[in-house]
Short mmCIF file of C-alpha atoms and ligand atoms in Angstrom, two decimals:
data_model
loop_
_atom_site.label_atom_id
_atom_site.label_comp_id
_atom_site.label_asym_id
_atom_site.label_seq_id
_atom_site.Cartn_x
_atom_site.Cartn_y
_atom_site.Cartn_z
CA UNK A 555 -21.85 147.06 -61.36
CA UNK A 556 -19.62 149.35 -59.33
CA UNK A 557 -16.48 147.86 -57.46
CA UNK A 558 -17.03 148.30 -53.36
CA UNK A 559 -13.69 150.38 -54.20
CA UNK A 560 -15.35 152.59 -56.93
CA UNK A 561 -18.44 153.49 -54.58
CA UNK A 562 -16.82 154.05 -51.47
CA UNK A 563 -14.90 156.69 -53.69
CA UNK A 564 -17.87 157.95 -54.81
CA UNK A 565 -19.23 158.15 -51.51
CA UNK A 566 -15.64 159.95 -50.16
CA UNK A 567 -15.67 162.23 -53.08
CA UNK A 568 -19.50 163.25 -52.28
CA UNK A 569 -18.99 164.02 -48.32
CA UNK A 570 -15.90 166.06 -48.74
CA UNK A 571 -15.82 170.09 -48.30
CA UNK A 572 -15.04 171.05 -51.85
CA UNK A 573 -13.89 174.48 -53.25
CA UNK A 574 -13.10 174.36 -56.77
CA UNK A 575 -10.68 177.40 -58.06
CA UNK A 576 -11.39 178.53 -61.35
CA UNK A 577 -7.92 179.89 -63.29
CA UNK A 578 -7.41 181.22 -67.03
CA UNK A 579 -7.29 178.05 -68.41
CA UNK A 580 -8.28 175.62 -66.05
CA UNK A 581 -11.07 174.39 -62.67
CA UNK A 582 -9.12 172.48 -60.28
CA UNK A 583 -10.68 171.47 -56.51
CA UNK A 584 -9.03 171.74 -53.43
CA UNK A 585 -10.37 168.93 -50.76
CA UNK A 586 -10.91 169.72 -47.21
CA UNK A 587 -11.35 166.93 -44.58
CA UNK A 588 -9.66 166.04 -41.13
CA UNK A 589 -7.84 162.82 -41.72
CA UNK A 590 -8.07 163.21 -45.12
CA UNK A 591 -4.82 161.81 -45.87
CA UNK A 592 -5.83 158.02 -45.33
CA UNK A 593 -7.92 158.67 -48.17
CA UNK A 594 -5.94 160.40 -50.61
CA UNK A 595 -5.45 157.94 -53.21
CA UNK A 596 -8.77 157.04 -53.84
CA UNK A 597 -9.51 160.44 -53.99
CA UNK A 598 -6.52 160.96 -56.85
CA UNK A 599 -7.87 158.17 -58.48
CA UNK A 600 -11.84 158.79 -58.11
CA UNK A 601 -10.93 162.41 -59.52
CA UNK A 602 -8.89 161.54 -62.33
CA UNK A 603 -6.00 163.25 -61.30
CA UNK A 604 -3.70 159.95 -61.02
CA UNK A 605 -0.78 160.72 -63.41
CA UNK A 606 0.86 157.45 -64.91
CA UNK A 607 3.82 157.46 -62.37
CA UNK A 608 3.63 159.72 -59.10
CA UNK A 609 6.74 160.81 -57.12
CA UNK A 610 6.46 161.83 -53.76
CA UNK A 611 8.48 165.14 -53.10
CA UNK A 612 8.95 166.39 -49.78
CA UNK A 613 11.30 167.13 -46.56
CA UNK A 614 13.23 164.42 -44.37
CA UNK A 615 11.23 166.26 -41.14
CA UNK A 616 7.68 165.78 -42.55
CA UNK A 617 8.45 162.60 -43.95
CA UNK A 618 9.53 161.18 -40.91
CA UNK A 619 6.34 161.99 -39.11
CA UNK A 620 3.84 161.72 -42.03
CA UNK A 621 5.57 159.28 -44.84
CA UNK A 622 4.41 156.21 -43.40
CA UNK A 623 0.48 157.44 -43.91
CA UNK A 624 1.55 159.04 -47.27
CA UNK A 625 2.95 155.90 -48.70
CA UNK A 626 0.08 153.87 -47.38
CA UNK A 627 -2.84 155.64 -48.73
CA UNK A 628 -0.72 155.85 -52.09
CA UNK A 629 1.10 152.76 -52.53
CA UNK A 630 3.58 152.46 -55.65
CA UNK A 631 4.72 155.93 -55.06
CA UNK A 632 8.66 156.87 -55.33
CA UNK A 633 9.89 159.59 -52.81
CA UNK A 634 12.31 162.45 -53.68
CA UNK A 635 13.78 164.13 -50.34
CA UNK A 636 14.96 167.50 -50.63
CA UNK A 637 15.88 169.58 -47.42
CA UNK A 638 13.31 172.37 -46.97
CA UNK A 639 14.76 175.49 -44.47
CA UNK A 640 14.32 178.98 -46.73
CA UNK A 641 17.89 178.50 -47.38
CA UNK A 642 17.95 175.18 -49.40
CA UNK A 643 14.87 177.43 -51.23
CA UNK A 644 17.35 177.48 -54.34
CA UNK A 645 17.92 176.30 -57.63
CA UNK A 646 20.57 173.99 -56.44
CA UNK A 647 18.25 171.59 -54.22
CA UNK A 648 15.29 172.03 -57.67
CA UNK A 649 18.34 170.70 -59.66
CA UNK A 650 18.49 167.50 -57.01
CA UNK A 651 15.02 166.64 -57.61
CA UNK A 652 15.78 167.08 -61.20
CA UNK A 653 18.20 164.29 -61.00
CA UNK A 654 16.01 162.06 -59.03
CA UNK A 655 13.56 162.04 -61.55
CA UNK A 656 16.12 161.71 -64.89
CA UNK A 657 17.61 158.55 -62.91
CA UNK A 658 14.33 157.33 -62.41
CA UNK A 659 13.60 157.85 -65.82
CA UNK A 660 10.12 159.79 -64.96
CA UNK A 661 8.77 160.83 -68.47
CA UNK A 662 6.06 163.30 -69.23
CA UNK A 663 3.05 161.18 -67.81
CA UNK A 664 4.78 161.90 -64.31
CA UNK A 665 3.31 163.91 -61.90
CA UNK A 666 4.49 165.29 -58.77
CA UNK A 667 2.73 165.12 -55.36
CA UNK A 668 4.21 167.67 -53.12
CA UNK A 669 4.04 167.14 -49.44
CA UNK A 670 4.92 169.78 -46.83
CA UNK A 671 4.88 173.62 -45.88
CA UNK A 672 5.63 176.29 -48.33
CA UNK A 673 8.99 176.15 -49.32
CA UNK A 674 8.61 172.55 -50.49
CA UNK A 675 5.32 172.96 -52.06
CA UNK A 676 6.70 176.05 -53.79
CA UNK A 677 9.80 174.06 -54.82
CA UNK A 678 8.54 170.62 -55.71
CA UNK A 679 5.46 173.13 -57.85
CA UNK A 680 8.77 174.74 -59.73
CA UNK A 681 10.28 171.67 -60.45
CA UNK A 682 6.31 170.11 -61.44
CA UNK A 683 6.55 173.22 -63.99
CA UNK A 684 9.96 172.94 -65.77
CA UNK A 685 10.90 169.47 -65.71
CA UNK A 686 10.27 167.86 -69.28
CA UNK A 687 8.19 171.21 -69.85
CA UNK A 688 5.74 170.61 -67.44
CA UNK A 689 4.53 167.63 -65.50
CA UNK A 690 1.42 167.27 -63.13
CA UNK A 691 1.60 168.48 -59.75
CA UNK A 692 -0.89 167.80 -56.35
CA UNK A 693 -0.34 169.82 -53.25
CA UNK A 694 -0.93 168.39 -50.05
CA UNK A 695 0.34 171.11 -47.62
CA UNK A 696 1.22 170.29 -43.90
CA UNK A 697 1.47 174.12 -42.68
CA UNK A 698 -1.06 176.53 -41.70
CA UNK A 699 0.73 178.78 -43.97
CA UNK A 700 0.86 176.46 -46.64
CA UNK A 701 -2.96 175.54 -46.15
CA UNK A 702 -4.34 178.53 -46.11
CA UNK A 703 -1.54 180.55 -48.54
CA UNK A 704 0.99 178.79 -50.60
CA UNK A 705 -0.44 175.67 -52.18
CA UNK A 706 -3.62 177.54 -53.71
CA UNK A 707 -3.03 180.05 -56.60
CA UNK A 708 0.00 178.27 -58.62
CA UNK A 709 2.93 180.15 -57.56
CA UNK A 710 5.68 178.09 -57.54
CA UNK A 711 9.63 179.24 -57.25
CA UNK A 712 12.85 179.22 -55.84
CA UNK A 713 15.02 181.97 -54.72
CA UNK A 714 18.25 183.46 -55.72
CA UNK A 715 21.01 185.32 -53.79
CA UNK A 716 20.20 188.04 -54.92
CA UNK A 717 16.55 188.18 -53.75
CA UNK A 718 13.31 186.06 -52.41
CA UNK A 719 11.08 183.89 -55.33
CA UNK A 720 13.07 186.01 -58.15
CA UNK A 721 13.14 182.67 -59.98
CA UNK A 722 9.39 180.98 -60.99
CA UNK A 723 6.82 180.13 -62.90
CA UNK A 724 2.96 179.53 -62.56
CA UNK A 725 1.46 176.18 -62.54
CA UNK A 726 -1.56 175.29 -61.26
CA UNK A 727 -1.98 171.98 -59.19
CA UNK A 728 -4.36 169.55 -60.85
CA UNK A 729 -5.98 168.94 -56.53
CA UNK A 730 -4.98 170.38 -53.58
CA UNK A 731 -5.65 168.05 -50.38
CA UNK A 732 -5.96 170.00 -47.33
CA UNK A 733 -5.56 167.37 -43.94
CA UNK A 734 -5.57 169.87 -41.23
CA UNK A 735 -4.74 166.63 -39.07
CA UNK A 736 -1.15 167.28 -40.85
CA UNK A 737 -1.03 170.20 -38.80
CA UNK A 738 -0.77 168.55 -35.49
CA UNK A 739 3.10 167.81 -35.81
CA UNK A 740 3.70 171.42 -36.36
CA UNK A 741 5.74 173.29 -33.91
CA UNK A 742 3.67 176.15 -32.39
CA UNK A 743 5.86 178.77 -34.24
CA UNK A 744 5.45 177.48 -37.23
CA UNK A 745 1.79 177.46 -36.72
CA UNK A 746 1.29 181.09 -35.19
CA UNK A 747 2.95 181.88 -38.59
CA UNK A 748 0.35 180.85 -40.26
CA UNK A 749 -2.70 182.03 -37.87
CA UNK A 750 -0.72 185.49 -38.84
CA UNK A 751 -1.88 185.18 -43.00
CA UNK A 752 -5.46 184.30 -41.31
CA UNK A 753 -5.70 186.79 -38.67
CA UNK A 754 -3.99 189.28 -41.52
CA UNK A 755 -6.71 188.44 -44.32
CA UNK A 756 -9.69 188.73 -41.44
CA UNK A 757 -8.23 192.83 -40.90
CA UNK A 758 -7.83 193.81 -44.59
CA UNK A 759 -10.97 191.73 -46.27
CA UNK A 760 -13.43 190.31 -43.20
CA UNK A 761 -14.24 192.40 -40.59
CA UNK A 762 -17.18 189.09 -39.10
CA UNK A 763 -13.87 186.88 -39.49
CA UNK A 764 -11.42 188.89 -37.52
CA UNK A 765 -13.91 190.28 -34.99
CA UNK A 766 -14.63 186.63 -34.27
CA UNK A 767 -11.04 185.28 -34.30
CA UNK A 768 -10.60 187.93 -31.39
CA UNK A 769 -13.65 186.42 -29.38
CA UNK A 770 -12.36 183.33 -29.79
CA UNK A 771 -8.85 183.12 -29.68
CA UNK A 772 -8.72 181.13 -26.81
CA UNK A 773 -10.47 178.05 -28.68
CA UNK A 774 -8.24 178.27 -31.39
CA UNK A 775 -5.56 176.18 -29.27
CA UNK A 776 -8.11 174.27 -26.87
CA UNK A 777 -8.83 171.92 -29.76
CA UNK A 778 -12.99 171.28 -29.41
CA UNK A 779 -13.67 168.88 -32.29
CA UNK A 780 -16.50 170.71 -33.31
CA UNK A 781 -14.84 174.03 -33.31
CA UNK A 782 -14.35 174.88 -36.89
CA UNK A 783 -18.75 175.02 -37.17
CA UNK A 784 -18.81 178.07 -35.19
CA UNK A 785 -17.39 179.62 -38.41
CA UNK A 786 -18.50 177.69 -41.12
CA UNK A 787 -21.12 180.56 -42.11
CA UNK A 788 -17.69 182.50 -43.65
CA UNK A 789 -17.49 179.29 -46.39
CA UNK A 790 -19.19 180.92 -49.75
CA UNK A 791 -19.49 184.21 -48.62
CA UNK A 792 -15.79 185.09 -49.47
CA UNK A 793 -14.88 186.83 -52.57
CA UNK A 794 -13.04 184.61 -54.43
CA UNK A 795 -12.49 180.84 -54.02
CA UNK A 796 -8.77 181.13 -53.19
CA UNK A 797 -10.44 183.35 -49.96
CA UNK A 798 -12.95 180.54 -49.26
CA UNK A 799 -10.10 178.10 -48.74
CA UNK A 800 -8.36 179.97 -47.12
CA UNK A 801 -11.08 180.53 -44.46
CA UNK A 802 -11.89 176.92 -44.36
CA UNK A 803 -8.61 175.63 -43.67
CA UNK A 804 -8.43 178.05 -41.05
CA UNK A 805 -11.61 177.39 -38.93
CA UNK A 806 -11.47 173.45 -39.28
CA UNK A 807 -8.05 173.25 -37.92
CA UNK A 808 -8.60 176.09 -35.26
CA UNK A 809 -11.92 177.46 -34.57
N1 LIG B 594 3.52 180.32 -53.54
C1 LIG B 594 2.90 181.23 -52.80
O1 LIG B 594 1.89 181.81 -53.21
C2 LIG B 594 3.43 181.54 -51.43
C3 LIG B 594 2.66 182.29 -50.53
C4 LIG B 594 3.15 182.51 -49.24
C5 LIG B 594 4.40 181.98 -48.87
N2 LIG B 594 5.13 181.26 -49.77
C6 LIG B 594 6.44 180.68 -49.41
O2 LIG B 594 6.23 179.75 -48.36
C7 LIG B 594 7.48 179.60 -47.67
C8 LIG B 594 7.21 179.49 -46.19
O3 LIG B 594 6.41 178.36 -45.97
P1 LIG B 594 6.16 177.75 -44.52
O4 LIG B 594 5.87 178.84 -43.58
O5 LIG B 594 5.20 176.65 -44.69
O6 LIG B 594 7.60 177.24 -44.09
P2 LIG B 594 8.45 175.91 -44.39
O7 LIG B 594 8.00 175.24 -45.62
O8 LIG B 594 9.89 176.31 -44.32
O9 LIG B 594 8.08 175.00 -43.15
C9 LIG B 594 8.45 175.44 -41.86
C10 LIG B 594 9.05 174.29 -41.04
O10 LIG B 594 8.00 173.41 -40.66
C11 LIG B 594 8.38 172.08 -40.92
N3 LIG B 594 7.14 171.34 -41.18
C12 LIG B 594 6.33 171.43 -42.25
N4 LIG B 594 5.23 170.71 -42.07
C13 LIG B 594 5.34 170.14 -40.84
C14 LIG B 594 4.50 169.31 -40.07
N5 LIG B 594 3.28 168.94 -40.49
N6 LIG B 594 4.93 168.91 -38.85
C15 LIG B 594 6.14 169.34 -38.38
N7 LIG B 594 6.98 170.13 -39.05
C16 LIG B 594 6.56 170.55 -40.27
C17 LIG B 594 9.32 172.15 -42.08
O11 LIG B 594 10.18 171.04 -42.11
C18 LIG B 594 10.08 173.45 -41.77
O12 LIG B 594 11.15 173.18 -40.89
C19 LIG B 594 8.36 180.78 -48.07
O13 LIG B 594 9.40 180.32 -48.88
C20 LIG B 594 7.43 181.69 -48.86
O14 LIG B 594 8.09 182.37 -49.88
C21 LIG B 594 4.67 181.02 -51.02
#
């Protein structure tokens, strides 16, 4: 008999927008679903993605406003803090988290749940790759830019004086949880940053997409719930899955 816990996963995992993103070597899905983030450890779980110890890594700023949730929907959890401007983007503040997880004595069953924009997923994703040779890593990304961008396609990195993401690797996140209710901290700059990629990747690849983004420009910051349905006719009929997500974290949060 299944556990009331066990179905209502199975019901959660059924109802959620689902892209899977098919790589070399491996299918991983990315998750799509306002609020999403109350749910996010049953969904780990329900998926099989729950590594034997999980360490939060993410940025004092989106920690204070989202931590509380995090830590709730994934109890036992330890959280790494590293600070998360383009300048701490460096080995330096990798080597921090490094530490963390040698002092807590995180062995190769670890996994990494990164939580924030792009320089944290890209950092927490480079640390994910190279500590012990490679532990587990989930994105949950809390900026447009990292929504629609950064925390789909395993490219994870830091930079180095002497130039922007010189140092990296590629590992691909075992889930990628997409809460565009993250995105409603997010100062307005940050967020026209990421309504750039979007508005960018409707003029070279979707003529529809950015035709309609210019109709309706002005509903992308009056906030209709029901929005994002207007466009959901774009979801499948993009190239490649990476563009699919893309698009879909794009017209639930603003559309
Ligand atoms: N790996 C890739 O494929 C890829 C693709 C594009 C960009 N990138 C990288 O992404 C980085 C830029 O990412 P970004 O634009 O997300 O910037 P960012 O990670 O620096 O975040 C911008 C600011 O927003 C804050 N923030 C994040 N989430 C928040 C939230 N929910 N509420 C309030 N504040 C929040 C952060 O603390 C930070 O101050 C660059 O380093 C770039 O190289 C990587």
């Amino acid at each position: 008999m299944t556990s009331p816990r066990t179905s209502t996963a199975a019901i959660l995992l059924h109802t959620l927008l689902r892209v899977d993103v098919q790589t070399g070597s491996q299918t991983y899905p990315i998750y799509i679903e306002y609020g999403l983030t109350a749910q996010l450890g049953r969904l780990i779980e329900s998926s099989g993605y729950a590594a034997s110890r999980q360490f939060f890594v993410s940025s004092p700023l989106v920690w204070k406003f989202h931590g509380r949730a995090l830590a709730k929907a994934i109890p036992k959890t330890e959280t790494i803090l590293l600070p998360d401007g383009e300048k701490h983007k460096q080995l330096a503040t990798a080597s921090r988290a490094y530490e963390s997880l040698i002092k807590l004595e995180a062995d190769r069953g670890a996994g990494i749940i990164a939580v924030g924009g792009g320089v944290i997923g890209d950092m927490a994703g480079f640390v994910a790759a190279t500590y012990l040779r490679g532990i587990k890593l989930i994105q949950v990304p809390t900026t447009l830019l990292a929504q629609v961008d950064s925390s789909v396609g395993g490219k994870v990195g830091v930079n180095h004086p002497l130039g922007k993401n010189l140092i990296g690797a590629f590992h691909q996140p075992s889930l990628v949880a997409i809460d565009p209710a993250l995105l409603e901290t997010l100062p307005r700059r940050e967020f026209r940053a990421g309504l750039y990629e979007v508005i960018k990747y409707g003029m070279t690849s979707s003529r529809d997409l950015f035709d309609r983004i210019d109709r309706e420009l002005r509903k992308v910051y009056a906030g209709h719930p029901d929005r994002w349905k207007l466009f959901r006719q774009d979801v499948g009929h993009q190239e490649t899955p990476e563009m699919r997500a893309e698009i879909v974290a794009f017209l639930k949060q603003n559309l």
